[in-house]
Amino acid sequence: MSSHIPLAAAQDARRHALGLLARARPQDLEQQLAELQPLPHFEWLRRPETGMLMLRGRLGGGGQVFNLGEATVTRCTLRLQATGLPASVGVGTVRGSDPRHAELVALADALLQTPDWAPQLQARLLRPLAEAEQDRHARRAAEVARSKVDFYTLVRGED
């Protein structure tokens, strides 16, 4: 992210990008990143590892905390090795046990932090992913709307 962007805005943008990347299909990420070749080399700081994460809930949104269940997640961390690029660190955390998906997320995250790669990734990766996600949500909302049932309460004059 650019240094002239306020820190909070940069953190929000990175959080948003990481969410889009983690929710994207791995094949889509693979295809989009393949079109941006040659990608810089990287070194592993933490190779992909799969584990369990405890999901916690809160009663009423603000009440007592409770354990909802567990979810499988895969995470990794890498650092770009390209000459002339800042040594940006990328993180990838995805639901499930797909090490390649976590690697692609981490690589895209690291590239998004470099001035040379960020505009390309914004235009050719994040924007299409965001549009596809909006389309999926719109289709799902339309499906739900079709099944909507309106209940009317009839008032009888017997009361």
GROMACS .gro file of C-alpha atoms in nm:
model
  159
    1MET     CA    1   0.000   0.000   0.000
    2SER     CA    2   0.122   0.350  -0.072
    3SER     CA    3   0.289   0.545   0.209
    4HIS     CA    4   0.072   0.855   0.153
    5ILE     CA    5  -0.247   0.666   0.247
    6PRO     CA    6  -0.335   0.703   0.617
    7LEU     CA    7  -0.248   0.392   0.817
    8ALA     CA    8  -0.608   0.304   0.908
    9ALA     CA    9  -0.722   0.330   0.545
   10ALA     CA   10  -0.429   0.115   0.432
   11GLN     CA   11  -0.511  -0.146   0.695
   12ASP     CA   12  -0.877  -0.149   0.592
   13ALA     CA   13  -0.781  -0.185   0.225
   14ARG     CA   14  -0.545  -0.472   0.304
   15ARG     CA   15  -0.808  -0.643   0.522
   16HIS     CA   16  -1.061  -0.610   0.240
   17ALA     CA   17  -0.813  -0.746  -0.016
   18LEU     CA   18  -0.717  -1.041   0.205
   19GLY     CA   19  -1.086  -1.123   0.252
   20LEU     CA   20  -1.151  -1.117  -0.122
   21LEU     CA   21  -0.848  -1.334  -0.189
   22ALA     CA   22  -0.936  -1.585   0.082
   23ARG     CA   23  -1.297  -1.619  -0.043
   24ALA     CA   24  -1.192  -1.650  -0.408
   25ARG     CA   25  -1.170  -1.983  -0.582
   26PRO     CA   26  -0.807  -2.102  -0.594
   27GLN     CA   27  -0.837  -2.169  -0.969
   28ASP     CA   28  -0.935  -1.807  -1.029
   29LEU     CA   29  -0.636  -1.681  -0.832
   30GLU     CA   30  -0.404  -1.921  -1.013
   31GLN     CA   31  -0.533  -1.810  -1.352
   32GLN     CA   32  -0.515  -1.436  -1.280
   33LEU     CA   33  -0.167  -1.455  -1.128
   34ALA     CA   34  -0.044  -1.669  -1.420
   35GLU     CA   35  -0.135  -1.382  -1.654
   36LEU     CA   36   0.097  -1.148  -1.459
   37GLN     CA   37   0.415  -1.352  -1.522
   38PRO     CA   38   0.696  -1.336  -1.442
   39LEU     CA   39   0.617  -1.316  -1.073
   40PRO     CA   40   0.902  -1.242  -0.834
   41HIS     CA   41   1.053  -1.523  -0.628
   42PHE     CA   42   0.984  -1.546  -0.258
   43GLU     CA   43   1.120  -1.715   0.051
   44TRP     CA   44   0.906  -1.890   0.306
   45LEU     CA   45   0.888  -1.738   0.651
   46ARG     CA   46   0.623  -1.996   0.747
   47ARG     CA   47   0.538  -2.274   0.503
   48PRO     CA   48   0.168  -2.360   0.463
   49GLU     CA   49   0.036  -2.540   0.767
   50THR     CA   50  -0.314  -2.662   0.837
   51GLY     CA   51  -0.474  -2.653   1.180
   52MET     CA   52  -0.794  -2.594   1.368
   53LEU     CA   53  -0.942  -2.264   1.474
   54MET     CA   54  -1.202  -2.226   1.750
   55LEU     CA   55  -1.500  -2.022   1.634
   56ARG     CA   56  -1.651  -1.817   1.913
   57GLY     CA   57  -1.990  -1.653   1.930
   58ARG     CA   58  -2.152  -1.397   2.153
   59LEU     CA   59  -2.511  -1.417   2.275
   60GLY     CA   60  -2.717  -1.131   2.139
   61GLY     CA   61  -2.413  -0.979   1.971
   62GLY     CA   62  -2.279  -0.838   2.297
   63GLY     CA   63  -2.349  -1.095   2.565
   64GLN     CA   64  -2.165  -1.392   2.703
   65VAL     CA   65  -1.901  -1.557   2.480
   66PHE     CA   66  -1.944  -1.924   2.386
   67ASN     CA   67  -1.752  -2.173   2.172
   68LEU     CA   68  -1.947  -2.231   1.853
   69GLY     CA   69  -1.726  -2.497   1.694
   70GLU     CA   70  -1.401  -2.557   1.514
   71ALA     CA   71  -1.294  -2.483   1.157
   72THR     CA   72  -0.998  -2.607   0.956
   73VAL     CA   73  -0.769  -2.329   0.831
   74THR     CA   74  -0.442  -2.316   0.637
   75ARG     CA   75  -0.196  -2.032   0.680
   76CYS     CA   76   0.147  -1.930   0.554
   77THR     CA   77   0.381  -1.631   0.541
   78LEU     CA   78   0.633  -1.539   0.272
   79ARG     CA   79   0.869  -1.256   0.179
   80LEU     CA   80   0.940  -1.136  -0.175
   81GLN     CA   81   1.299  -1.181  -0.291
   82ALA     CA   82   1.286  -0.969  -0.605
   83THR     CA   83   1.572  -0.727  -0.660
   84GLY     CA   84   1.467  -0.365  -0.650
   85LEU     CA   85   1.139  -0.438  -0.473
   86PRO     CA   86   1.085  -0.365  -0.105
   87ALA     CA   87   1.103  -0.682   0.103
   88SER     CA   88   0.729  -0.704   0.155
   89VAL     CA   89   0.582  -0.983   0.364
   90GLY     CA   90   0.259  -1.150   0.257
   91VAL     CA   91   0.027  -1.358   0.471
   92GLY     CA   92  -0.232  -1.607   0.359
   93THR     CA   93  -0.503  -1.763   0.573
   94VAL     CA   94  -0.784  -1.962   0.412
   95ARG     CA   95  -1.062  -2.188   0.531
   96GLY     CA   96  -0.999  -2.553   0.467
   97SER     CA   97  -0.683  -2.746   0.395
   98ASP     CA   98  -0.555  -2.604   0.067
   99PRO     CA   99  -0.187  -2.506   0.096
  100ARG     CA  100  -0.173  -2.374  -0.262
  101HIS     CA  101  -0.466  -2.139  -0.198
  102ALA     CA  102  -0.293  -1.999   0.113
  103GLU     CA  103   0.028  -1.955  -0.089
  104LEU     CA  104  -0.153  -1.765  -0.365
  105VAL     CA  105  -0.320  -1.536  -0.110
  106ALA     CA  106   0.014  -1.466   0.059
  107LEU     CA  107   0.187  -1.397  -0.273
  108ALA     CA  108  -0.088  -1.159  -0.386
  109ASP     CA  109  -0.079  -0.987  -0.045
  110ALA     CA  110   0.298  -0.931  -0.072
  111LEU     CA  111   0.267  -0.801  -0.429
  112LEU     CA  112  -0.014  -0.564  -0.331
  113GLN     CA  113   0.229  -0.397  -0.091
  114THR     CA  114   0.476  -0.309  -0.368
  115PRO     CA  115   0.427   0.006  -0.578
  116ASP     CA  116   0.519  -0.172  -0.905
  117TRP     CA  117   0.266  -0.453  -0.865
  118ALA     CA  118  -0.022  -0.299  -0.667
  119PRO     CA  119  -0.195  -0.117  -0.959
  120GLN     CA  120  -0.187  -0.430  -1.179
  121LEU     CA  121  -0.324  -0.650  -0.904
  122GLN     CA  122  -0.594  -0.398  -0.816
  123ALA     CA  123  -0.712  -0.382  -1.177
  124ARG     CA  124  -0.662  -0.741  -1.291
  125LEU     CA  125  -0.722  -0.939  -0.974
  126LEU     CA  126  -0.905  -0.758  -0.695
  127ARG     CA  127  -1.156  -0.567  -0.907
  128PRO     CA  128  -1.272  -0.880  -1.098
  129LEU     CA  129  -1.288  -1.078  -0.773
  130ALA     CA  130  -1.499  -0.806  -0.608
  131GLU     CA  131  -1.734  -0.790  -0.908
  132ALA     CA  132  -1.772  -1.169  -0.914
  133GLU     CA  133  -1.848  -1.170  -0.543
  134GLN     CA  134  -2.110  -0.896  -0.585
  135ASP     CA  135  -2.269  -1.096  -0.868
  136ARG     CA  136  -2.283  -1.409  -0.649
  137HIS     CA  137  -2.445  -1.209  -0.367
  138ALA     CA  138  -2.698  -1.054  -0.606
  139ARG     CA  139  -2.789  -1.394  -0.751
  140ARG     CA  140  -2.827  -1.540  -0.401
  141ALA     CA  141  -3.043  -1.245  -0.292
  142ALA     CA  142  -3.263  -1.297  -0.599
  143GLU     CA  143  -3.302  -1.667  -0.515
  144VAL     CA  144  -3.399  -1.584  -0.158
  145ALA     CA  145  -3.641  -1.311  -0.273
  146ARG     CA  146  -3.820  -1.561  -0.499
  147SER     CA  147  -3.889  -1.783  -0.198
  148LYS     CA  148  -4.014  -1.501   0.022
  149VAL     CA  149  -4.353  -1.560   0.175
  150ASP     CA  150  -4.566  -1.269   0.294
  151PHE     CA  151  -4.788  -1.353   0.585
  152TYR     CA  152  -5.088  -1.135   0.647
  153THR     CA  153  -5.281  -1.137   0.967
  154LEU     CA  154  -5.650  -1.125   0.903
  155VAL     CA  155  -5.851  -0.938   1.160
  156ARG     CA  156  -6.186  -1.090   1.221
  157GLY     CA  157  -6.477  -0.902   1.359
  158GLU     CA  158  -6.535  -1.165   1.630
  159ASP     CA  159  -6.315  -1.006   1.897
   0.00000   0.00000   0.00000
